[in-house]
Amino acid sequence: MRKTAAIIGGGVIGGGWAARFLLNGWNVNISDPDPEAKRKINEVLANARRSLPGLSDVEMPVEGKLHFAVSIADAVVGADWVQESVPERLDIKHSIIAEIQQHCRADAVIGSSTSGFKPSDLQQGASAPSQIIVCHPFNPVYLLPLVEVVGGEQAAPEIVEKASGILSALGMKPLLIKKEIDAHIADRLLEAVWREGLWLIKDGIATTEELDDAIRFGFGIRWAQMGLFETYRVAGGEAGMEHFIAQFGPCLEWPWTKLMDVPDLTDDLVKKIASQSDAQSGMHTIRELERIRDDNLVAMMRALKGQNWGAGALLNTYDARIKNAESAEIDYSKPIRTVARSIPIDWVDYNGHMNESRYLQNFCDATDRFMELIGCDAEYIANGGSYFTVETHIRHLSEVHAGARTYTTTQCLSGEGKKMHLFHRMHHTDGTLLATGEHMLVHVSLATRKASSPSNEISRRLEEISRMHANLLMPEGAGRAIGQKR
Ligand SMILES: NC(=O)c1ccc[n+]([C@@H]2O[C@H](COP(=O)([O-])OP(=O)(O)OC[C@H]3O[C@@H](n4cnc5c(N)ncnc54)[C@H](O)[C@@H]3O)[C@@H](O)[C@H]2O)c1
């Protein structure tokens, strides 16, 4: 049965939470008194729909139902998860939490998005403090995986554990913070850099654009994949971390930093920052900047996926969870559904449709899946056997656009001895045939790089599927030479 999340406060962060839950198959109830809330949420959802599904190489769950609740009670009754994302004022948060607790389930997780308050601040005076925790996400919540989870001393350990399980299933990275502290961990790091940046602007040393360039062309890229300490470990070279600290640690005591102090945010300084920022980015609307940001995040996180590292490794775990659940239900007597995916933003070229290399990528993924299903999986390959593709014929039959939901089926035309002959059909979920890919593969020994016989188990499974598929019609287009018409 579908689970339900109640999102209390549907601004920048609440809207992002709504998208993260909805696109992961949860029903979502939103409560927000802002008359513009519906429009804003729908805009955030549109951005999330165009970016998040393309992060996955599998089909995400069917989207849940969205309900704009008439009251907090209407939103939270029966909900499994309640996420509070109202403005950052403790008096408002206290009164909202009190109202939530009058109507919500006793076993529901109540997560607060607060950037600054500790769980003990939020739990103060609550009727059931043990179900209230901090779940502090990062904007855009539908793409960035990190959530700082803080229970403090009063939260029930089972609520913290349940919350972590749910957040992981949503594709997020719950970072459990054992000791509560104002502003948690990540914002403390960010504020240190921000404070330093404000001084550099105030003292007329750098503009907003120069500061951003200093980040995005250099250490920002490093941080995105290794963070601070692993990066410094590498910087220490073979001598390692101790050497690095011995070399650079003393610099921290030189008068390089003004970290202990914050510049006065006078009207003049605020105007200076705002006008520099206008000069830097004023040519884009906020929605445009959000889409540029989302496109960049998707492309970078997909690159990390290829390296199975950091945020990319997390995405691979998310995909594997969905793929394993699907394996149990395969009907081998028909062309096998080997790939189901939304087309990522970065697969589209200057013609505004999917680049031809991505058709091959899609069919290659379909072949990989078929190989897994006959037992030629990562373990088998690590032991020295695999298949190499020796011939490919792709027909591009219809345009494919970013965000298109597609699925691919694989028919085994023959599978005997060392050879495997596959025919893939890529469809839009509306039924349109988008492309076909025909491939001849040969089993090889990875030690000799030469053709070799597959294991008995792979031969048996391949022949079994090949026998079943022999009853299917020969696909239209199979065996076609290039340029040949019907
Ligand atoms: N903006 C960020 O980058 C960011 C990041 C992480 C966490 N947070 C935290 O998330 C929370 C929300 O911040 P935001 O940036 O989304 O603010 P926001 O101003 O964009 O959204 C707040 C929303 O709460 C609604 N609201 C006000 N009173 C309400 C009530 N009684 N019931 C229901 N909704 C009500 C408002 O109408 C508004 O839509 C804050 O606690 C903030 O610290 C913000």
Coordinates of C-alpha atoms and ligand atoms in Angstrom, one line a residue:
M1 CA 0.0 0.0 0.0
R2 CA 1.2 3.5 -0.7
K3 CA 2.6 5.5 2.2
T4 CA 1.6 9.1 2.9
A5 CA 3.7 12.1 3.7
A6 CA 2.3 15.3 5.1
I7 CA 4.3 18.3 4.1
I8 CA 3.6 21.3 6.4
G9 CA 4.8 24.5 4.7
G10 CA 5.2 24.2 1.0
G11 CA 7.8 26.9 0.2
V12 CA 11.3 26.3 -1.3
I13 CA 12.1 23.4 1.0
G14 CA 8.6 21.9 1.5
G15 CA 8.0 21.9 -2.3
G16 CA 11.3 20.0 -2.7
W17 CA 10.2 17.4 -0.1
A18 CA 6.8 17.0 -1.8
A19 CA 8.6 16.3 -5.1
R20 CA 11.0 13.8 -3.5
F21 CA 8.2 11.8 -1.8
L22 CA 5.7 12.0 -4.7
L23 CA 8.2 10.9 -7.4
N24 CA 9.2 8.0 -5.1
G25 CA 5.6 6.7 -5.1
W26 CA 4.3 8.3 -1.9
N27 CA 1.0 10.1 -1.6
V28 CA 1.6 13.6 -0.4
N29 CA -0.7 16.0 1.5
I30 CA 0.4 19.6 1.6
S31 CA -0.7 22.2 4.1
D32 CA 0.3 25.9 3.4
P33 CA -1.9 29.0 3.9
D34 CA -0.2 30.9 1.1
P35 CA -2.8 31.4 -1.7
E36 CA 0.1 31.0 -4.2
A37 CA 1.2 27.7 -2.7
K38 CA -0.5 25.6 -5.4
R39 CA 1.2 27.4 -8.2
K40 CA 4.6 27.4 -6.5
I41 CA 4.4 23.7 -5.7
N42 CA 3.4 22.8 -9.2
E43 CA 6.3 24.8 -10.6
V44 CA 8.8 23.0 -8.3
L45 CA 7.2 19.7 -9.3
A46 CA 7.6 20.4 -13.0
N47 CA 11.3 21.0 -12.5
A48 CA 11.6 17.9 -10.4
R49 CA 9.8 15.7 -13.0
R50 CA 12.2 16.9 -15.7
S51 CA 15.4 16.2 -13.7
L52 CA 15.0 13.5 -11.0
P53 CA 13.8 10.5 -13.0
G54 CA 16.7 10.9 -15.4
L55 CA 19.2 10.3 -12.5
S56 CA 18.0 6.7 -12.4
D57 CA 18.9 4.1 -15.0
V58 CA 15.8 2.2 -14.0
E59 CA 12.1 3.3 -13.8
M60 CA 11.2 5.0 -10.6
P61 CA 8.0 4.1 -8.8
V62 CA 4.7 5.3 -10.2
E63 CA 4.1 8.9 -8.9
G64 CA 1.8 9.2 -5.9
K65 CA -1.3 11.4 -5.5
L66 CA -1.0 15.1 -4.5
H67 CA -3.6 16.6 -2.2
F68 CA -3.7 20.2 -1.1
A69 CA -5.1 19.9 2.5
V70 CA -7.5 22.4 4.0
S71 CA -5.8 22.3 7.4
I72 CA -2.9 20.8 9.3
A73 CA -5.3 18.1 10.7
D74 CA -6.5 17.2 7.2
A75 CA -2.8 16.8 6.1
V76 CA -1.4 14.8 8.9
V77 CA -4.3 12.3 9.9
G78 CA -3.0 8.8 9.0
A79 CA 0.3 10.1 7.6
D80 CA 3.4 7.9 8.0
W81 CA 5.7 10.9 7.8
V82 CA 5.1 14.5 8.7
Q83 CA 7.7 17.0 7.5
E84 CA 7.6 20.5 9.0
S85 CA 9.1 23.2 6.7
V86 CA 7.5 26.4 8.0
P87 CA 9.6 29.7 8.5
E88 CA 12.6 29.5 10.7
R89 CA 11.0 30.9 13.9
L90 CA 10.8 28.8 17.1
D91 CA 7.4 30.2 18.2
I92 CA 5.9 29.3 14.8
K93 CA 7.5 25.8 14.8
H94 CA 6.3 25.1 18.4
S95 CA 2.6 26.0 17.6
I96 CA 2.7 24.0 14.3
I97 CA 4.2 21.0 16.0
A98 CA 1.6 21.1 18.8
E99 CA -1.2 21.2 16.2
I100 CA 0.5 18.3 14.2
Q101 CA 0.7 16.2 17.4
Q102 CA -3.0 16.7 18.2
H103 CA -3.9 14.8 15.0
C104 CA -1.0 12.7 13.7
R105 CA -0.3 9.0 14.3
A106 CA 1.7 8.2 17.4
D107 CA 4.2 6.2 15.3
A108 CA 4.6 8.8 12.6
V109 CA 8.0 10.4 12.1
I110 CA 7.8 14.2 12.6
G111 CA 10.8 15.6 10.8
S112 CA 11.7 19.3 10.9
S113 CA 13.7 20.9 8.1
T114 CA 15.1 23.5 10.5
S115 CA 18.5 24.8 9.5
G116 CA 19.4 26.1 12.9
F117 CA 17.3 24.8 15.8
K118 CA 18.4 21.7 17.8
P119 CA 15.9 18.9 18.3
S120 CA 15.7 19.8 22.0
D121 CA 14.5 23.3 21.1
L122 CA 11.7 21.8 19.0
Q123 CA 10.8 19.1 21.5
Q124 CA 10.4 21.7 24.3
G125 CA 6.8 21.5 25.7
A126 CA 5.7 18.9 23.1
S127 CA 3.1 16.3 24.1
A128 CA 5.3 13.5 22.6
P129 CA 8.9 14.7 22.2
S130 CA 10.1 11.2 21.3
Q131 CA 8.7 11.3 17.7
I132 CA 10.2 14.8 16.8
I133 CA 13.5 14.8 15.0
V134 CA 15.5 17.2 12.8
C135 CA 15.7 16.1 9.2
H136 CA 17.6 18.9 7.6
P137 CA 17.8 18.7 3.8
F138 CA 19.6 20.7 1.1
N139 CA 18.1 22.6 -1.8
P140 CA 16.9 21.2 -4.2
V141 CA 15.6 18.5 -1.9
Y142 CA 14.5 16.4 -4.9
L143 CA 18.1 16.1 -6.3
L144 CA 20.5 16.5 -3.4
P145 CA 20.8 13.4 -1.3
L146 CA 22.1 14.7 2.0
V147 CA 19.7 14.9 5.1
E148 CA 21.2 15.7 8.5
V149 CA 19.2 13.6 11.0
V150 CA 19.4 14.7 14.6
G151 CA 17.3 13.1 17.4
G152 CA 19.0 14.6 20.4
E153 CA 18.5 12.9 23.8
Q154 CA 14.7 12.8 23.7
A155 CA 13.9 11.2 20.3
A156 CA 13.1 7.5 20.4
P157 CA 15.9 5.5 18.8
E158 CA 13.3 3.5 16.8
I159 CA 12.0 6.8 15.3
V160 CA 15.5 7.8 14.2
E161 CA 16.1 4.3 12.8
K162 CA 12.8 4.3 10.9
A163 CA 13.5 7.7 9.5
S164 CA 16.9 6.7 8.2
G165 CA 15.4 3.6 6.5
I166 CA 12.7 5.7 4.8
L167 CA 15.1 8.4 3.7
S168 CA 17.5 5.8 2.3
A169 CA 14.6 4.3 0.3
L170 CA 13.9 7.8 -1.1
G171 CA 17.4 7.7 -2.5
M172 CA 18.7 10.1 0.2
K173 CA 21.8 9.9 2.4
P174 CA 20.8 10.3 6.0
L175 CA 23.7 11.6 8.0
L176 CA 23.1 10.7 11.6
I177 CA 24.4 13.4 14.0
K178 CA 24.9 12.0 17.4
K179 CA 25.4 15.2 19.4
E180 CA 22.9 18.0 18.8
I181 CA 24.4 21.4 18.0
D182 CA 22.9 24.7 16.6
A183 CA 22.9 24.7 12.8
H184 CA 24.1 21.0 12.7
I185 CA 27.2 20.3 10.7
A186 CA 26.9 21.3 7.0
D187 CA 25.7 24.8 7.6
R188 CA 28.5 25.4 10.0
L189 CA 31.0 24.6 7.3
L190 CA 29.1 26.7 4.8
E191 CA 28.8 29.7 7.1
A192 CA 32.5 29.7 7.7
V193 CA 33.1 30.1 4.0
W194 CA 30.3 32.6 3.6
R195 CA 31.6 34.8 6.5
E196 CA 35.0 34.8 4.8
G197 CA 33.4 35.7 1.5
L198 CA 31.4 38.6 3.1
W199 CA 34.7 40.1 4.4
L200 CA 36.4 39.8 1.0
I201 CA 33.5 41.7 -0.6
K202 CA 33.4 44.3 2.2
D203 CA 37.1 45.0 1.9
G204 CA 36.8 45.4 -1.8
I205 CA 39.1 42.5 -2.6
A206 CA 36.7 40.4 -4.7
T207 CA 33.2 40.5 -6.2
T208 CA 30.5 37.9 -5.8
E209 CA 31.4 36.6 -9.3
E210 CA 35.1 36.3 -8.5
L211 CA 34.4 34.5 -5.3
D212 CA 32.0 32.0 -7.1
D213 CA 34.7 31.5 -9.8
A214 CA 37.2 30.7 -7.1
I215 CA 34.9 27.9 -5.9
R216 CA 33.4 26.5 -9.1
F217 CA 36.6 26.3 -11.2
G218 CA 38.6 24.7 -8.4
F219 CA 38.0 23.3 -5.0
G220 CA 34.2 23.2 -5.5
I221 CA 34.6 20.4 -8.1
R222 CA 37.0 18.6 -5.7
W223 CA 34.6 18.9 -2.8
A224 CA 31.7 17.5 -4.8
Q225 CA 33.4 14.1 -5.0
M226 CA 35.8 13.8 -2.0
G227 CA 34.9 16.5 0.5
L228 CA 37.5 18.3 2.5
F229 CA 39.5 15.7 4.5
E230 CA 39.9 13.0 1.8
T231 CA 41.0 15.8 -0.6
Y232 CA 43.6 17.0 1.9
R233 CA 44.8 13.4 2.4
V234 CA 45.6 13.2 -1.3
A235 CA 47.2 16.7 -1.1
G236 CA 49.5 15.4 1.6
G237 CA 50.9 13.0 -1.0
E238 CA 52.6 9.8 0.1
A239 CA 53.6 11.4 3.4
G240 CA 49.8 11.5 4.2
M241 CA 47.6 13.5 6.5
E242 CA 50.0 14.1 9.3
H243 CA 52.5 15.7 6.9
F244 CA 49.7 17.8 5.4
I245 CA 48.7 19.2 8.8
A246 CA 52.3 19.8 9.8
Q247 CA 52.8 21.8 6.6
F248 CA 49.7 23.8 6.4
G249 CA 48.2 23.7 10.0
P250 CA 50.3 26.6 11.3
C251 CA 48.9 28.9 8.5
L252 CA 45.6 28.8 10.3
E253 CA 47.1 30.9 13.0
W254 CA 48.5 33.5 10.6
P255 CA 46.3 36.5 10.1
W256 CA 44.8 35.2 6.9
T257 CA 41.3 34.7 8.2
K258 CA 38.7 36.9 9.8
L259 CA 36.7 33.9 10.8
M260 CA 36.1 34.9 14.4
D261 CA 34.4 38.1 13.3
V262 CA 31.4 38.9 11.1
P263 CA 31.3 42.1 9.0
D264 CA 28.4 44.5 9.9
L265 CA 25.7 43.9 7.3
T266 CA 25.2 47.6 6.8
D267 CA 22.8 48.9 4.0
D268 CA 25.8 49.8 2.0
L269 CA 27.3 46.3 2.2
V270 CA 24.0 44.6 1.4
K271 CA 23.5 46.9 -1.6
K272 CA 27.1 46.2 -2.8
I273 CA 26.5 42.5 -2.6
A274 CA 23.1 42.7 -4.3
S275 CA 24.2 44.8 -7.2
Q276 CA 27.3 42.6 -7.8
S277 CA 25.0 39.6 -7.8
D278 CA 22.6 41.3 -10.2
A279 CA 25.5 42.0 -12.6
Q280 CA 26.6 38.4 -12.3
S281 CA 23.3 36.6 -12.7
G282 CA 20.5 39.1 -13.3
M283 CA 20.1 38.1 -16.9
H284 CA 18.4 34.8 -15.7
T285 CA 15.2 34.4 -13.9
I286 CA 15.2 32.3 -10.7
R287 CA 13.3 29.5 -12.5
E288 CA 16.0 29.5 -15.3
L289 CA 18.8 29.4 -12.7
E290 CA 17.0 26.5 -11.0
R291 CA 16.9 24.6 -14.3
I292 CA 20.6 25.4 -15.1
R293 CA 21.5 24.2 -11.6
D294 CA 19.4 21.1 -11.9
D295 CA 20.9 20.2 -15.3
N296 CA 24.4 20.7 -13.9
L297 CA 23.6 18.6 -10.8
V298 CA 22.1 15.8 -12.9
A299 CA 25.1 15.7 -15.2
M300 CA 27.7 15.7 -12.4
M301 CA 25.9 13.1 -10.3
R302 CA 25.5 10.9 -13.3
A303 CA 29.2 11.2 -13.9
L304 CA 29.8 10.1 -10.3
K305 CA 27.5 7.2 -11.0
G306 CA 29.8 6.0 -13.7
Q307 CA 32.6 6.0 -11.2
N308 CA 30.4 4.4 -8.5
W309 CA 31.7 7.1 -6.0
G310 CA 30.0 9.4 -3.4
A311 CA 26.6 10.6 -4.5
G312 CA 26.9 8.4 -7.6
A313 CA 27.4 5.2 -5.6
L314 CA 24.3 6.1 -3.6
L315 CA 22.3 6.4 -6.9
N316 CA 23.6 3.0 -8.0
T317 CA 22.3 1.5 -4.7
Y318 CA 18.9 3.1 -5.3
D319 CA 18.7 1.7 -8.8
A320 CA 19.8 -1.8 -7.7
R321 CA 17.1 -1.8 -5.0
I322 CA 14.4 -1.2 -7.7
K323 CA 16.0 -3.6 -10.2
N324 CA 16.2 -6.5 -7.7
A325 CA 12.6 -6.1 -6.8
E326 CA 11.7 -6.4 -10.5
S327 CA 13.7 -9.6 -11.2
A328 CA 11.2 -11.8 -9.4
E329 CA 8.4 -11.0 -11.8
I330 CA 10.0 -11.6 -15.3
D331 CA 8.0 -13.6 -17.9
Y332 CA 10.7 -15.3 -20.0
S333 CA 8.3 -16.5 -22.6
K334 CA 7.9 -13.0 -24.1
P335 CA 10.5 -10.4 -25.2
I336 CA 12.0 -9.6 -21.8
R337 CA 11.6 -6.1 -20.3
T338 CA 15.3 -5.3 -19.7
V339 CA 15.4 -1.5 -19.3
A340 CA 12.8 1.0 -18.2
R341 CA 14.0 4.5 -17.8
S342 CA 13.3 8.2 -18.2
I343 CA 15.7 10.0 -20.6
P344 CA 18.2 12.1 -18.7
I345 CA 18.6 15.8 -19.5
D346 CA 22.2 15.3 -20.5
W347 CA 21.4 12.7 -23.2
V348 CA 19.9 15.4 -25.5
D349 CA 21.9 17.1 -28.2
Y350 CA 21.8 20.3 -30.3
N351 CA 18.8 19.0 -32.3
G352 CA 16.7 18.9 -29.1
H353 CA 16.4 15.1 -29.0
M354 CA 18.4 12.1 -27.8
N355 CA 21.9 11.8 -29.3
E356 CA 22.4 8.7 -31.4
S357 CA 25.2 7.5 -29.0
R358 CA 22.6 7.2 -26.3
Y359 CA 20.5 4.7 -28.3
L360 CA 23.5 2.5 -28.3
Q361 CA 23.9 3.2 -24.5
N362 CA 20.3 2.2 -24.0
F363 CA 20.7 -1.0 -26.0
C364 CA 24.0 -1.8 -24.3
D365 CA 22.2 -1.4 -20.9
A366 CA 19.6 -3.8 -22.2
T367 CA 22.2 -6.4 -23.2
D368 CA 24.0 -6.0 -19.8
R369 CA 20.7 -6.7 -18.1
F370 CA 20.0 -9.7 -20.4
M371 CA 23.5 -11.0 -19.6
E372 CA 22.8 -10.7 -15.8
L373 CA 19.6 -12.6 -16.3
I374 CA 21.4 -15.6 -17.9
G375 CA 24.0 -15.5 -15.1
C376 CA 26.7 -13.5 -16.8
D377 CA 26.8 -11.1 -13.8
A378 CA 29.5 -9.0 -12.1
E379 CA 30.8 -12.1 -10.2
Y380 CA 31.0 -14.2 -13.4
I381 CA 32.8 -11.4 -15.2
A382 CA 35.2 -10.9 -12.3
N383 CA 36.0 -14.6 -12.7
G384 CA 37.1 -14.1 -16.3
G385 CA 34.2 -14.8 -18.6
S386 CA 32.1 -12.2 -20.5
Y387 CA 30.5 -11.4 -23.8
F388 CA 31.9 -9.0 -26.4
T389 CA 29.6 -7.3 -29.0
V390 CA 30.9 -8.0 -32.5
E391 CA 28.2 -6.4 -34.6
T392 CA 25.4 -3.8 -34.1
H393 CA 22.6 -2.5 -36.2
I394 CA 20.4 0.3 -34.8
R395 CA 17.3 1.8 -36.4
H396 CA 16.2 5.3 -35.2
L397 CA 12.5 5.2 -35.8
S398 CA 11.2 8.2 -33.7
E399 CA 12.5 11.2 -31.9
V400 CA 13.2 10.7 -28.2
H401 CA 13.1 13.8 -25.9
A402 CA 14.5 14.5 -22.4
G403 CA 12.2 13.2 -19.7
A404 CA 10.5 10.7 -22.0
R405 CA 9.5 7.5 -20.1
T406 CA 10.7 4.5 -22.1
Y407 CA 11.1 0.8 -21.8
T408 CA 13.1 -1.7 -23.8
T409 CA 12.4 -5.4 -24.5
T410 CA 14.9 -8.0 -25.5
Q411 CA 14.2 -10.9 -27.8
C412 CA 16.8 -13.7 -28.0
L413 CA 17.0 -14.6 -31.8
S414 CA 19.5 -17.3 -31.0
G415 CA 21.8 -18.4 -28.2
E416 CA 23.9 -21.4 -28.9
G417 CA 27.6 -22.2 -28.2
K418 CA 29.6 -19.1 -28.0
K419 CA 27.1 -16.9 -29.9
M420 CA 24.3 -14.8 -28.6
H421 CA 22.0 -12.9 -31.1
L422 CA 19.7 -10.3 -29.5
F423 CA 17.1 -7.9 -30.8
H424 CA 16.0 -5.0 -28.6
R425 CA 13.0 -2.8 -29.1
M426 CA 12.9 0.6 -27.4
H427 CA 9.4 2.0 -26.7
H428 CA 7.8 5.1 -25.3
T429 CA 5.4 4.2 -22.5
D430 CA 2.6 5.5 -24.8
G431 CA 3.4 2.5 -27.0
T432 CA 5.4 4.3 -29.8
L433 CA 8.3 2.2 -31.1
L434 CA 11.3 4.5 -30.8
A435 CA 14.2 2.4 -32.0
T436 CA 15.5 -1.2 -32.5
G437 CA 18.9 -2.5 -31.9
E438 CA 20.2 -5.8 -33.1
H439 CA 23.4 -7.2 -31.7
M440 CA 25.6 -10.2 -32.2
L441 CA 27.8 -11.1 -29.2
V442 CA 30.4 -13.7 -28.6
H443 CA 31.4 -15.2 -25.3
V444 CA 35.1 -14.6 -24.5
S445 CA 37.7 -15.4 -21.9
L446 CA 38.9 -12.1 -20.4
A447 CA 42.3 -13.7 -19.8
T448 CA 43.0 -14.6 -23.5
R449 CA 40.6 -12.0 -25.0
K450 CA 39.5 -14.8 -27.4
A451 CA 36.2 -16.5 -28.0
S452 CA 35.5 -19.3 -25.5
S453 CA 32.6 -21.4 -24.4
P454 CA 30.3 -20.0 -21.6
S455 CA 29.8 -21.9 -18.3
N456 CA 27.3 -24.8 -18.4
E457 CA 24.9 -22.8 -16.4
I458 CA 24.9 -19.8 -18.8
S459 CA 24.6 -22.1 -21.8
R460 CA 21.6 -23.9 -20.1
R461 CA 19.8 -20.6 -19.3
L462 CA 20.6 -19.0 -22.7
E463 CA 19.4 -22.0 -24.6
E464 CA 16.2 -22.2 -22.5
I465 CA 15.3 -18.6 -23.3
S466 CA 16.3 -19.0 -26.9
R467 CA 13.9 -22.1 -27.1
M468 CA 11.1 -20.1 -25.6
H469 CA 11.7 -17.1 -27.9
A470 CA 11.8 -19.4 -31.0
N471 CA 8.0 -19.4 -30.7
L472 CA 7.9 -15.6 -31.2
L473 CA 7.5 -13.9 -34.5
M474 CA 10.8 -12.9 -36.2
P475 CA 10.9 -9.1 -35.5
E476 CA 10.3 -6.7 -38.4
G477 CA 13.7 -5.2 -39.2
A478 CA 15.8 -8.1 -37.9
G479 CA 18.7 -9.0 -40.2
R480 CA 18.2 -5.7 -42.1
A481 CA 21.1 -4.2 -44.0
I482 CA 21.7 -0.5 -43.8
G483 CA 19.6 1.6 -46.2
Q484 CA 17.3 -1.3 -47.0
K485 CA 13.6 -0.3 -47.2
R486 CA 10.7 -2.5 -46.2
Ligands
LIG1 N1 15.9 27.6 1.9 C1 16.9 26.8 2.2 O1 17.9 26.7 1.5 C2 16.8 25.8 3.3 C3 17.6 24.7 3.4 C4 17.4 23.7 4.4 C5 16.4 24.0 5.4 N2 15.7 25.1 5.4 C6 14.7 25.2 6.4 O2 13.4 24.9 5.9 C7 12.4 25.7 6.5 C8 11.5 26.4 5.5 O3 12.4 27.3 4.8 P1 12.0 27.7 3.3 O4 13.3 28.2 2.7 O5 11.3 26.6 2.6 O6 11.0 28.9 3.6 P2 9.9 29.5 2.6 O7 9.6 30.9 3.2 O8 10.2 29.3 1.2 O9 8.7 28.6 3.0 C9 8.0 28.6 4.2 C10 6.5 28.2 3.9 O10 5.8 28.0 5.1 C11 4.5 28.5 4.9 N3 3.8 28.7 6.2 C12 3.9 29.7 7.0 N4 3.1 29.5 8.1 C13 2.5 28.3 7.9 C14 1.6 27.5 8.7 N5 1.1 28.0 9.8 N6 1.3 26.3 8.2 C15 1.8 25.8 7.1 N7 2.6 26.5 6.3 C16 3.0 27.7 6.7 C17 4.7 29.7 4.1 O11 3.5 30.1 3.4 C18 5.8 29.3 3.1 O12 5.2 28.8 1.9 C19 13.1 26.6 7.5 O13 13.1 26.0 8.8 C20 14.5 26.6 7.0 O14 15.5 26.8 8.0 C21 15.8 26.0 4.4

